[in-house]
Coordinates of C-alpha atoms in Angstrom, one line a residue:
Chain A
M25 CA -9.3 8.0 -17.2
A26 CA -8.5 7.3 -13.5
F27 CA -5.2 5.4 -14.6
Y28 CA -4.5 8.3 -17.0
L29 CA -4.8 11.0 -14.2
A30 CA -3.1 8.9 -11.6
T31 CA 0.0 8.0 -13.7
K32 CA 0.3 11.5 -15.1
E33 CA 0.4 13.0 -11.8
V34 CA 2.9 10.6 -10.4
W35 CA 5.1 10.9 -13.4
R36 CA 5.1 14.7 -13.6
N37 CA 5.9 14.9 -9.7
R38 CA 8.1 11.8 -9.9
G39 CA 10.8 13.5 -7.7
R40 CA 8.2 14.0 -4.8
Y41 CA 6.8 10.5 -5.1
F42 CA 10.1 8.9 -5.5
L43 CA 11.2 10.3 -2.2
F44 CA 8.1 9.1 -0.6
S45 CA 8.8 5.6 -2.2
L46 CA 12.2 5.7 -0.5
V47 CA 10.4 6.1 2.9
I48 CA 8.3 3.1 2.1
A49 CA 11.4 1.2 0.9
L50 CA 13.0 1.9 4.3
I51 CA 10.0 0.6 6.1
T52 CA 10.0 -2.5 3.9
T53 CA 13.7 -3.0 4.5
L54 CA 13.1 -2.9 8.3
V55 CA 10.1 -5.2 8.2
L56 CA 11.9 -7.8 5.9
F57 CA 15.1 -7.7 8.1
T58 CA 13.1 -8.2 11.3
A59 CA 11.2 -11.1 9.7
A60 CA 14.5 -12.6 8.4
L61 CA 16.1 -12.1 11.7
A62 CA 13.1 -13.6 13.6
E63 CA 13.2 -16.6 11.3
G64 CA 17.0 -17.0 11.6
L65 CA 17.0 -16.8 15.4
A66 CA 13.9 -19.2 15.5
S67 CA 15.5 -21.6 13.1
A68 CA 18.9 -21.7 15.0
N69 CA 16.8 -22.6 18.2
R70 CA 14.3 -25.2 16.7
E71 CA 16.0 -26.5 13.5
Y72 CA 16.7 -30.0 14.9
L73 CA 13.3 -30.3 16.6
S74 CA 11.3 -29.1 13.6
K75 CA 13.0 -31.5 11.3
L76 CA 12.4 -34.6 13.5
D77 CA 10.9 -37.6 11.8
A78 CA 8.3 -37.8 14.6
Q79 CA 4.9 -36.3 15.5
L80 CA 5.2 -36.4 19.4
I81 CA 7.7 -35.7 21.9
V82 CA 7.6 -37.3 25.4
F83 CA 9.0 -35.3 28.3
Q84 CA 9.3 -36.2 32.1
K85 CA 6.3 -35.0 34.1
N86 CA 6.3 -31.6 35.8
V87 CA 9.4 -30.1 34.1
D88 CA 7.4 -27.5 32.0
L89 CA 8.5 -29.3 28.8
S90 CA 12.2 -28.4 29.5
A91 CA 14.3 -30.9 27.6
N92 CA 17.4 -30.3 29.7
A93 CA 15.4 -30.9 33.0
S94 CA 13.5 -33.9 31.6
Q95 CA 14.8 -37.3 32.6
I96 CA 13.3 -40.5 31.0
G97 CA 14.5 -44.0 31.8
E98 CA 14.9 -46.8 29.2
S99 CA 12.1 -48.8 30.9
L100 CA 9.6 -46.0 30.1
L101 CA 10.8 -46.3 26.5
T102 CA 9.5 -49.9 26.3
S103 CA 6.1 -48.8 27.9
I104 CA 5.7 -46.1 25.2
K105 CA 6.4 -48.5 22.3
R106 CA 3.5 -50.8 23.4
I107 CA 0.9 -48.1 23.1
E108 CA -1.5 -48.6 20.3
G109 CA -0.8 -46.3 17.3
V110 CA 2.8 -45.8 18.1
E111 CA 4.9 -47.1 15.2
T112 CA 8.4 -46.4 16.6
V113 CA 10.2 -44.4 19.3
G114 CA 13.6 -42.9 19.5
A115 CA 15.4 -41.9 22.7
I116 CA 17.2 -38.5 22.5
G117 CA 19.9 -37.2 24.7
L118 CA 20.6 -33.6 24.5
S119 CA 23.9 -32.0 25.8
S120 CA 26.6 -29.7 24.6
A121 CA 30.2 -30.1 23.7
T122 CA 33.2 -28.3 22.2
I123 CA 34.8 -29.4 19.0
I124 CA 38.5 -28.9 19.0
L125 CA 39.7 -28.1 15.6
S126 CA 43.2 -28.7 14.3
S127 CA 46.0 -26.8 15.8
A128 CA 46.6 -24.9 12.7
Q129 CA 43.2 -23.4 12.9
Q130 CA 43.4 -22.6 16.6
S131 CA 39.8 -22.4 17.2
Q132 CA 36.8 -24.2 18.8
Q133 CA 33.2 -24.7 17.9
D134 CA 30.5 -25.1 20.4
V135 CA 27.9 -27.7 19.3
S136 CA 24.9 -29.4 20.7
L137 CA 25.9 -33.0 21.4
I138 CA 22.8 -35.2 20.6
G139 CA 22.6 -38.9 21.4
V140 CA 20.3 -40.9 19.3
E141 CA 19.3 -44.4 18.6
P142 CA 20.5 -45.6 15.0
G143 CA 17.5 -46.2 12.8
K144 CA 15.1 -44.5 15.1
P145 CA 13.4 -41.0 15.2
G146 CA 15.8 -38.5 16.2
L147 CA 18.5 -39.5 14.0
P148 CA 18.7 -37.1 10.9
P149 CA 19.2 -38.4 7.4
V150 CA 22.6 -38.1 5.9
L151 CA 23.8 -36.3 2.7
L152 CA 27.4 -37.6 2.7
G153 CA 28.8 -40.9 4.0
R154 CA 26.6 -43.3 6.0
N155 CA 24.4 -43.1 9.1
L156 CA 25.0 -44.5 12.5
K157 CA 24.6 -48.2 12.9
T158 CA 25.6 -49.3 16.3
T159 CA 24.7 -48.0 19.8
R160 CA 28.3 -48.0 21.1
A161 CA 30.6 -46.9 18.3
R162 CA 32.8 -43.8 18.6
E163 CA 31.2 -42.4 15.4
V164 CA 29.6 -39.2 14.9
I165 CA 27.4 -37.5 12.2
I166 CA 28.0 -33.7 11.8
D167 CA 25.8 -31.0 10.8
Q168 CA 26.3 -29.8 7.2
R169 CA 27.3 -26.3 8.5
I170 CA 30.3 -27.6 10.5
A171 CA 31.3 -29.7 7.7
Q172 CA 31.2 -26.9 5.2
K173 CA 32.8 -24.3 7.7
F174 CA 35.8 -26.4 8.7
D175 CA 36.0 -28.6 5.6
I176 CA 35.3 -31.9 7.5
N177 CA 34.5 -35.0 5.5
P178 CA 33.4 -38.5 6.3
G179 CA 36.5 -40.5 7.3
D180 CA 38.0 -37.6 9.3
N181 CA 38.6 -37.8 13.0
L182 CA 36.9 -35.1 15.2
T183 CA 38.1 -34.4 18.7
I184 CA 35.5 -33.0 21.2
K185 CA 35.7 -31.7 24.7
T186 CA 33.3 -32.1 27.5
I187 CA 33.3 -31.5 31.2
Q188 CA 32.9 -34.4 33.5
G189 CA 33.1 -33.6 37.2
T190 CA 35.7 -30.8 37.3
D191 CA 37.8 -32.1 34.5
E192 CA 37.9 -31.4 30.7
K193 CA 37.6 -34.7 28.9
F194 CA 38.6 -35.0 25.2
F195 CA 37.2 -37.8 23.0
T196 CA 38.1 -38.6 19.4
L197 CA 35.2 -39.6 17.2
K198 CA 35.2 -40.8 13.5
V199 CA 33.0 -38.7 11.2
V200 CA 30.9 -41.2 9.3
G201 CA 28.3 -38.9 7.7
V202 CA 27.1 -35.3 7.1
T203 CA 23.5 -34.5 7.6
D204 CA 21.4 -32.9 4.8
G205 CA 20.7 -29.3 5.8
G206 CA 21.2 -27.5 9.0
Q207 CA 20.4 -29.2 12.3
Q208 CA 20.9 -26.5 14.9
Y209 CA 19.6 -26.8 18.3
L210 CA 19.7 -24.0 21.0
F211 CA 21.7 -21.8 18.7
R212 CA 24.4 -24.3 18.1
P213 CA 25.1 -26.7 15.1
S214 CA 24.6 -30.3 16.2
I215 CA 26.6 -33.5 16.1
F216 CA 25.0 -36.9 16.6
V217 CA 26.4 -39.8 18.4
P218 CA 25.0 -43.2 19.2
Y219 CA 23.1 -43.0 22.6
R220 CA 25.4 -45.2 24.7
T221 CA 28.5 -43.2 23.3
W222 CA 26.6 -40.1 24.2
D223 CA 25.9 -41.3 27.8
E224 CA 29.6 -41.9 28.1
I225 CA 31.1 -38.8 26.6
R226 CA 28.6 -36.1 27.5
S227 CA 29.3 -33.4 30.2
Q228 CA 28.0 -34.6 33.6
P229 CA 28.7 -33.9 37.2
T230 CA 30.7 -37.2 37.6
P231 CA 32.5 -39.3 35.1
S232 CA 30.3 -41.8 33.4
I233 CA 30.0 -45.2 34.8
I234 CA 27.8 -48.1 33.4
K235 CA 24.3 -47.7 34.6
P236 CA 21.8 -50.3 34.7
D237 CA 19.0 -48.1 33.2
L238 CA 20.1 -45.4 30.6
I239 CA 18.6 -42.0 31.1
F240 CA 17.6 -39.9 28.1
N241 CA 16.0 -36.4 28.0
I242 CA 13.2 -36.8 25.7
V243 CA 11.6 -39.5 23.4
A244 CA 10.6 -39.0 19.8
V245 CA 7.4 -40.7 18.9
K246 CA 6.4 -41.6 15.3
I247 CA 2.9 -42.7 15.0
S248 CA 1.5 -45.3 12.6
A249 CA -0.1 -44.2 9.3
G250 CA -3.8 -43.3 9.7
Q251 CA -3.6 -42.7 13.3
D252 CA -4.9 -39.4 14.9
T253 CA -2.0 -37.7 16.5
S254 CA -4.0 -36.2 19.5
E255 CA -5.7 -39.5 20.1
V256 CA -2.2 -41.5 20.2
A257 CA -0.9 -38.5 22.5
N258 CA -3.8 -39.1 24.8
R259 CA -3.3 -42.9 24.9
I260 CA 0.4 -42.4 25.7
Q261 CA -0.4 -39.9 28.4
S262 CA -2.9 -42.1 30.1
G263 CA -1.0 -45.4 29.5
V264 CA 2.5 -44.4 30.8
K265 CA 3.1 -42.8 34.3
D266 CA 5.0 -39.7 35.0
I267 CA 5.4 -38.4 31.4
E268 CA 4.0 -35.4 29.4
V269 CA 3.2 -35.8 25.7
T270 CA 3.2 -32.9 23.3
D271 CA 3.4 -32.2 19.7
I272 CA 6.4 -30.9 18.0
S273 CA 5.3 -27.3 17.7
T274 CA 4.4 -27.2 21.4
A275 CA 7.8 -28.5 22.2
I276 CA 9.4 -25.8 20.0
R277 CA 7.5 -23.1 21.8
A278 CA 8.7 -24.5 25.1
L279 CA 12.4 -24.0 24.1
P280 CA 14.3 -21.7 26.4
G281 CA 13.5 -18.0 25.3
Y282 CA 11.9 -19.1 22.0
T283 CA 8.4 -17.6 22.6
A284 CA 9.6 -14.4 24.3
Q285 CA 12.1 -13.8 21.4
Q286 CA 9.6 -14.5 18.6
N287 CA 6.8 -12.3 20.3
T288 CA 9.3 -9.5 20.7
L289 CA 10.3 -9.6 17.1
N290 CA 6.8 -10.1 15.8
T291 CA 5.6 -7.2 18.0
Q292 CA 8.3 -5.0 16.4
Q293 CA 7.2 -6.1 12.9
I294 CA 3.5 -5.2 13.7
F295 CA 4.6 -1.8 15.0
T296 CA 6.7 -1.2 12.1
L297 CA 3.7 -2.0 9.9
L298 CA 1.5 0.3 11.9
I299 CA 3.9 3.1 11.6
G300 CA 3.9 2.4 7.8
V301 CA 0.2 2.8 7.7
L302 CA 0.3 6.2 9.6
V303 CA 3.3 7.4 7.4
I304 CA 1.5 6.5 4.2
G305 CA -1.8 7.7 5.4
G306 CA -0.3 10.9 6.6
F307 CA 1.6 11.6 3.3
F308 CA -1.3 11.2 1.1
Q309 CA -3.7 13.0 3.4
I310 CA -1.4 16.0 3.1
Q311 CA -1.2 15.6 -0.7
M312 CA -4.9 15.5 -0.9
L313 CA -5.5 18.5 1.3
Q314 CA -3.3 20.5 -1.1
K315 CA -5.3 19.2 -4.0
V316 CA -8.8 19.8 -2.7
P317 CA -9.4 22.8 -5.0
Q318 CA -8.1 20.7 -8.1
I319 CA -10.6 17.9 -7.1
G320 CA -13.3 20.4 -6.9
V321 CA -12.6 21.6 -10.4
L322 CA -12.5 18.0 -11.7
K323 CA -15.8 17.3 -10.3
A324 CA -17.3 20.4 -11.6
I325 CA -16.2 19.6 -15.1
G326 CA -17.9 16.1 -14.8
V327 CA -15.3 13.8 -13.4
S328 CA -17.2 11.2 -11.2
N329 CA -16.4 10.2 -7.7
A330 CA -15.6 6.8 -8.7
I331 CA -12.9 8.1 -11.1
V332 CA -11.4 10.4 -8.3
A333 CA -11.3 7.5 -5.8
I334 CA -9.9 5.0 -8.2
A335 CA -7.1 7.5 -9.3
T336 CA -6.2 8.1 -5.6
V337 CA -6.1 4.4 -4.8
L338 CA -4.0 3.8 -7.9
Q339 CA -1.6 6.3 -6.9
I340 CA -1.2 4.9 -3.5
V341 CA -0.8 1.4 -5.0
L342 CA 1.8 2.7 -7.5
V343 CA 3.9 4.3 -5.0
T344 CA 3.6 1.6 -2.4
T345 CA 4.5 -1.1 -4.9
F346 CA 7.4 0.8 -6.2
G347 CA 8.6 1.3 -2.5
V348 CA 8.2 -2.2 -1.6
A349 CA 9.9 -3.5 -4.7
L350 CA 12.9 -1.1 -4.1
G351 CA 13.0 -2.1 -0.4
S352 CA 13.0 -5.8 -1.2
V353 CA 15.8 -5.3 -3.7
V354 CA 17.8 -3.3 -1.1
T355 CA 17.1 -5.9 1.5
F356 CA 18.3 -8.7 -0.5
T357 CA 21.4 -6.8 -1.6
L358 CA 22.3 -6.0 2.0
A359 CA 21.6 -9.5 3.2
A360 CA 24.1 -10.8 0.8
L361 CA 26.8 -8.4 2.4
I362 CA 26.0 -9.2 6.0
P363 CA 28.3 -11.6 7.8
S364 CA 27.2 -15.2 8.1
T365 CA 27.4 -14.7 11.9
V366 CA 24.2 -12.7 11.7
P367 CA 21.3 -15.2 11.9
I368 CA 19.0 -14.0 9.1
V369 CA 17.0 -16.4 7.0
F370 CA 14.6 -15.5 4.3
N371 CA 11.8 -17.9 4.5
G372 CA 9.7 -17.7 1.3
T373 CA 6.3 -17.8 2.9
L374 CA 7.2 -15.3 5.6
V375 CA 8.6 -12.9 3.0
A376 CA 5.5 -13.3 1.0
I377 CA 3.3 -12.5 4.1
A378 CA 5.5 -9.6 5.0
T379 CA 5.5 -8.2 1.4
T380 CA 1.8 -8.7 1.1
A381 CA 1.2 -6.9 4.4
L382 CA 3.5 -4.0 3.2
L383 CA 1.4 -3.8 0.0
L384 CA -1.7 -3.8 1.9
I385 CA -0.8 -1.0 4.3
G386 CA -0.7 1.5 1.3
P387 CA -4.3 1.3 0.4
L388 CA -5.2 0.9 4.1
G389 CA -3.3 4.1 5.1
G390 CA -4.9 5.8 2.2
L391 CA -8.5 5.0 3.0
V392 CA -9.0 8.2 4.8
T393 CA -7.5 10.1 1.8
V394 CA -10.0 8.3 -0.5
R395 CA -12.7 9.3 1.8
L396 CA -11.6 12.9 1.8
A397 CA -11.3 12.8 -2.0
V398 CA -14.9 11.5 -2.4
S399 CA -16.2 14.1 0.0
V400 CA -14.8 17.1 -1.9
E401 CA -17.6 19.1 -3.3
P402 CA -17.6 20.4 -6.9
L403 CA -19.0 23.8 -5.5
I404 CA -15.5 24.4 -4.3
A405 CA -14.5 25.3 -7.8
L406 CA -16.8 28.3 -7.6
G407 CA -15.8 29.1 -4.0
L408 CA -19.1 28.0 -2.8
S409 CA -20.0 25.3 -0.2
S410 CA -23.5 23.5 0.2
Chain B
M8 CA -35.1 30.0 -31.9
Q9 CA -35.5 27.9 -28.9
P10 CA -33.2 28.9 -26.1
V11 CA -30.5 26.6 -25.0
L12 CA -30.9 27.5 -21.4
I13 CA -34.2 28.3 -19.7
A14 CA -34.4 29.1 -16.0
E15 CA -37.9 29.5 -14.6
S16 CA -38.6 31.1 -11.3
V17 CA -35.5 29.8 -9.7
S18 CA -34.9 30.3 -6.0
K19 CA -32.2 29.0 -3.8
I20 CA -32.7 29.2 0.0
Y21 CA -30.0 28.3 2.5
S22 CA -31.4 27.4 5.9
N23 CA -29.2 27.5 9.0
N24 CA -30.2 27.2 12.7
G25 CA -33.8 28.1 11.9
S26 CA -33.0 31.2 9.9
S27 CA -33.1 31.1 6.1
V28 CA -31.3 33.3 3.4
R29 CA -32.7 33.6 -0.3
A30 CA -29.4 33.7 -2.2
V31 CA -31.5 33.6 -5.3
D32 CA -35.0 34.9 -5.4
N33 CA -37.4 33.9 -8.2
V34 CA -35.0 34.5 -11.1
S35 CA -36.1 33.7 -14.7
L36 CA -33.8 34.1 -17.6
D37 CA -32.9 32.5 -20.9
V38 CA -29.9 32.2 -23.2
K39 CA -29.9 31.3 -26.9
A40 CA -27.4 29.6 -28.9
G41 CA -24.8 32.1 -30.1
E42 CA -25.7 34.5 -27.2
F43 CA -23.1 35.7 -24.7
V44 CA -24.6 36.9 -21.5
A45 CA -23.0 38.7 -18.5
L46 CA -24.3 38.1 -15.1
V47 CA -23.3 41.2 -13.1
G48 CA -23.8 42.6 -9.7
P49 CA -22.2 43.5 -6.4
S50 CA -20.8 40.8 -4.0
G51 CA -23.6 38.9 -2.4
S52 CA -26.2 39.5 -5.1
G53 CA -26.5 35.9 -5.8
K54 CA -24.8 35.7 -9.3
T55 CA -22.3 32.9 -8.4
T56 CA -25.1 30.9 -6.6
M57 CA -27.3 31.3 -9.7
L58 CA -24.3 30.1 -11.9
A59 CA -23.9 27.1 -9.7
V60 CA -27.6 26.3 -10.1
L61 CA -27.4 26.7 -13.9
A62 CA -24.3 24.5 -13.9
S63 CA -26.2 21.8 -12.1
L64 CA -23.8 22.0 -9.2
L65 CA -26.6 23.1 -6.8
R66 CA -30.3 22.1 -6.9
P67 CA -32.6 25.0 -6.8
T68 CA -35.1 25.1 -3.8
L69 CA -37.9 26.3 -6.2
G70 CA -38.1 26.5 -10.0
H71 CA -36.6 24.7 -12.9
V72 CA -33.6 24.9 -15.1
R73 CA -33.8 23.3 -18.6
I74 CA -30.7 22.9 -20.9
D75 CA -31.2 21.6 -24.3
G76 CA -34.7 20.6 -23.2
Y77 CA -33.5 18.6 -20.3
D78 CA -34.9 19.5 -16.8
L79 CA -32.1 19.4 -14.3
N80 CA -34.5 18.6 -11.6
D81 CA -35.4 15.3 -13.2
M82 CA -31.8 14.1 -12.8
N83 CA -30.2 12.1 -10.0
E84 CA -26.5 13.0 -9.0
T85 CA -24.8 10.5 -11.5
E86 CA -27.0 11.9 -14.4
R87 CA -26.1 15.4 -13.5
V88 CA -22.3 14.6 -13.3
R89 CA -22.6 13.0 -16.8
F90 CA -24.7 16.1 -18.0
R91 CA -22.1 18.5 -16.8
R92 CA -19.4 16.5 -18.6
E93 CA -21.2 16.3 -21.9
K94 CA -23.3 19.5 -22.2
I95 CA -21.6 22.2 -20.1
G96 CA -18.1 23.8 -20.5
F97 CA -16.5 25.7 -17.5
T98 CA -14.0 28.4 -16.9
F99 CA -13.2 29.2 -13.3
Q100 CA -11.6 32.1 -11.5
N101 CA -8.8 29.9 -10.0
N102 CA -7.2 26.4 -10.2
N103 CA -8.6 25.9 -13.7
L104 CA -6.0 23.6 -15.0
L105 CA -4.6 20.4 -13.7
P106 CA -1.0 21.3 -12.9
Y107 CA 0.4 17.9 -13.9
L108 CA -1.0 18.0 -17.6
T109 CA 0.4 19.9 -20.4
V110 CA -1.6 22.6 -22.1
Q111 CA -2.6 20.2 -24.9
E112 CA -3.4 17.5 -22.4
N113 CA -5.5 19.8 -20.3
V114 CA -7.7 20.5 -23.2
E115 CA -7.8 17.0 -24.5
M116 CA -8.9 15.8 -21.0
M117 CA -12.5 16.8 -21.8
L118 CA -12.5 14.7 -24.8
K119 CA -11.0 11.7 -23.0
L120 CA -13.4 12.2 -20.2
N121 CA -16.3 11.9 -22.9
Q122 CA -14.5 9.0 -24.5
K123 CA -14.1 11.2 -27.7
L124 CA -10.3 11.5 -27.8
D125 CA -8.9 10.3 -31.2
K126 CA -6.7 11.5 -33.9
E127 CA -9.2 14.1 -35.2
G128 CA -10.0 15.3 -31.6
R129 CA -6.3 15.9 -30.8
E130 CA -5.9 17.8 -34.0
R131 CA -8.9 19.8 -33.1
A132 CA -7.5 20.6 -29.6
R133 CA -4.3 21.6 -31.3
Q134 CA -6.0 23.9 -33.7
L135 CA -8.0 25.6 -31.1
L136 CA -4.9 26.3 -29.0
V137 CA -3.1 27.7 -32.1
W138 CA -6.1 30.0 -32.8
L139 CA -5.8 31.1 -29.2
G140 CA -2.1 32.0 -29.8
L141 CA -0.7 29.1 -27.8
E142 CA 1.1 27.2 -30.5
D143 CA 4.5 27.4 -28.8
R144 CA 3.0 26.4 -25.3
L145 CA 1.3 23.1 -26.4
N146 CA 3.7 21.0 -24.2
A147 CA 4.2 23.4 -21.4
L148 CA 2.8 22.8 -17.9
P149 CA 0.5 25.3 -16.4
N150 CA 3.2 26.6 -14.0
R151 CA 5.1 27.8 -17.1
L152 CA 2.1 30.0 -18.3
S153 CA 1.0 33.5 -17.6
G154 CA -2.4 34.2 -16.2
G155 CA -3.8 35.1 -19.5
Q156 CA -2.5 32.1 -21.0
K157 CA -3.9 29.8 -18.4
Q158 CA -7.3 31.4 -19.0
R159 CA -7.1 31.0 -22.7
V160 CA -6.3 27.3 -22.1
A161 CA -9.2 27.0 -19.8
I162 CA -11.5 28.6 -22.5
A163 CA -10.2 26.0 -25.0
R164 CA -11.0 23.2 -22.5
S165 CA -14.5 24.6 -22.0
L166 CA -15.3 24.4 -25.7
I167 CA -13.3 21.5 -27.1
H168 CA -16.1 18.9 -26.4
N169 CA -18.7 20.9 -28.2
P170 CA -21.0 21.6 -25.1
S171 CA -24.3 23.4 -25.5
L172 CA -23.7 25.8 -22.6
V173 CA -20.4 27.5 -21.6
L174 CA -20.1 29.0 -18.1
A175 CA -17.4 31.3 -17.0
D176 CA -17.0 32.4 -13.3
E177 CA -15.0 35.7 -13.0
P178 CA -12.6 34.6 -15.7
T179 CA -10.5 37.7 -15.5
A180 CA -10.5 38.2 -11.8
N181 CA -6.7 37.6 -11.7
L182 CA -5.7 39.4 -14.9
D183 CA -4.8 43.0 -15.6
S184 CA -7.2 45.1 -17.7
E185 CA -5.4 44.5 -21.0
R186 CA -5.3 40.8 -20.6
A187 CA -8.8 40.7 -19.2
Y188 CA -10.1 42.5 -22.4
Q189 CA -8.1 39.9 -24.5
V190 CA -9.5 36.9 -22.8
V191 CA -13.1 38.0 -22.8
K192 CA -12.9 39.1 -26.4
V193 CA -11.6 35.5 -27.4
F194 CA -14.2 34.0 -25.3
S195 CA -16.9 36.1 -26.9
D196 CA -15.6 35.4 -30.4
L197 CA -15.5 31.7 -29.8
I198 CA -19.1 31.7 -28.4
H199 CA -20.4 33.5 -31.4
E200 CA -18.4 31.5 -33.9
Q201 CA -19.2 28.2 -32.5
N202 CA -22.8 29.2 -31.7
K203 CA -22.8 28.3 -28.1
A204 CA -24.8 29.7 -25.3
G205 CA -22.5 31.5 -22.9
I206 CA -22.8 33.1 -19.5
M207 CA -20.0 34.9 -17.7
V208 CA -20.2 36.1 -14.1
T209 CA -18.3 39.3 -13.7
H210 CA -17.8 42.3 -11.4
D211 CA -15.9 44.1 -14.1
L212 CA -18.7 46.0 -16.0
R213 CA -16.3 47.3 -18.7
L214 CA -16.1 43.7 -20.0
C215 CA -19.7 43.8 -20.9
V216 CA -18.6 45.5 -24.1
Y217 CA -18.2 41.9 -25.7
V218 CA -21.5 40.5 -24.5
D219 CA -25.0 40.5 -26.1
K220 CA -27.0 40.7 -22.9
V221 CA -26.4 41.9 -19.4
I222 CA -28.4 40.7 -16.4
Q223 CA -27.8 42.7 -13.3
M224 CA -28.6 41.1 -10.1
R225 CA -29.1 42.5 -6.6
D226 CA -30.0 40.8 -3.3
G227 CA -30.7 37.6 -5.2
K228 CA -33.3 39.2 -7.7
I229 CA -32.8 40.4 -11.3
E230 CA -32.6 44.2 -11.1
Q231 CA -32.4 44.8 -14.8
V232 CA -31.9 43.1 -18.1
L233 CA -30.1 45.0 -20.9
T234 CA -30.6 43.6 -24.3
T235 CA -29.6 46.2 -26.9
R236 CA -26.2 47.4 -27.7
Q237 CA -27.1 51.0 -26.8
E238 CA -28.5 50.0 -23.4
I239 CA -25.3 48.0 -22.7
D240 CA -23.1 50.8 -23.8
N241 CA -25.0 53.3 -21.6
F242 CA -24.7 51.0 -18.7
I243 CA -20.9 50.6 -19.2
A244 CA -20.6 54.3 -19.5
C245 CA -22.3 54.9 -16.3
A246 CA -20.5 52.3 -14.3

């Protein structure tokens, strides 16, 4: 009976309910786009770190987990390796560079220049070609995005530009591999070179000279199987001086602007959902106020409170579900048309959470309406009140 | 014949801020099957409150109401809702019909509510509506009907589920005289034909021409009960 009444009313007033579904669709589009934008921005910032084949990251002490400020010498690397529970470590140097593309294209691409140790944590797996093998070769592995965007393949040469002192320096590197999947870091696609090559070609205040002790920014630590991550972290922290050990997610949160950006977008999403609750609640409340005499007649002729309440909830669920479905279709259609420069990424889990939240705000917003529907007295049908 | 409806010494007292008002004061009445009764009286005489008590929408402060032998005082709220659904048919002054159901659906709703809507029930609803002259309005929504047509649909709805008691609250209040007479005549014919107990609250004494008994109320009490045709006709003539 409840389903019958709910669907009949929605169908016979489909114009009005469709318009309201459009409002819910717009809210859905806004929430999904914000979620996709938050994920896209977060991904562009953290992608390399989040895909690291390691559980811990070591920073220099007192640098607030800033990878750029952190300086770790080669000697500390050996000390970290000796800690019980550490399987292997990989030094990582982080810098930036500019790829100079062929003159025909007349364009440049800013990238994160990352120095890694061949075969150690920090070196991403490759999809095409081979991985880095030696620590000194003028070889490079490039992010899949760059390979696709500029049609660069293993075997091609790549020219990069860095600043050393006050001079622009150009280096030619041989592309030996392409990473599998995106490896962005600090909103730039990444290219990977052996760490000694990195130390030589990276941007630095003075041209590179051979140093007795190589300096890296951070160290990726892979722990042995069966070891507790926090226990190993504590051991490293207490066993090695002047360092700070953290897990990957903490390191990601410490990325420049990451937390502030995510908090801003998440707040926007939450407020959009709250507005959704108010809009849906308001619409159904006004609808119900108009229907009070009808509800009174229904109750007088023997329709129970349960049927009235279920019919009200069903209507809210129907309209909300249609609106969310419509909004989702609109969002994904628009997303396909938006230029690739806009960093929107639809993460399945986040889309599911956002969609579930959107589906829940309908019944949540309609709770007051259900309460009102249940409280209507059948005496209203006779123009009386208890 | 045992009356379908028996009201014994019914009083309804409203209390507010220490003062109390006797809306219905020690009223007793009965209605037999096939009997159509008019409850008349000026505004504030307690007729609508009495109807609400008889309809199990209000609990009496004192007294008992029995319908088909069931004492309404013995029922909890859930049982009263079910009782109204099964045993009572209603026609109201306003907002009678659900605006999003067609004429046929509005009538069938009572059968659906009582889980008795089948092919035979649908046909019965259709025939009743045809009998009421609504054969070309079966699929119309209420907003396409005249006031008289709406009330005839409401009458069909009040009878379709075969209730023991049919109650009508000012069913002609929004109709012109001609349509009011038509509606009440139809109501009266159906109550007599289907052997139901019927009570109509009305302020229009001329409509009493179609009823079998007139109960006149004043200040919550029964002022007079007219049971013969002669008495009723004299009452109408003097009104």
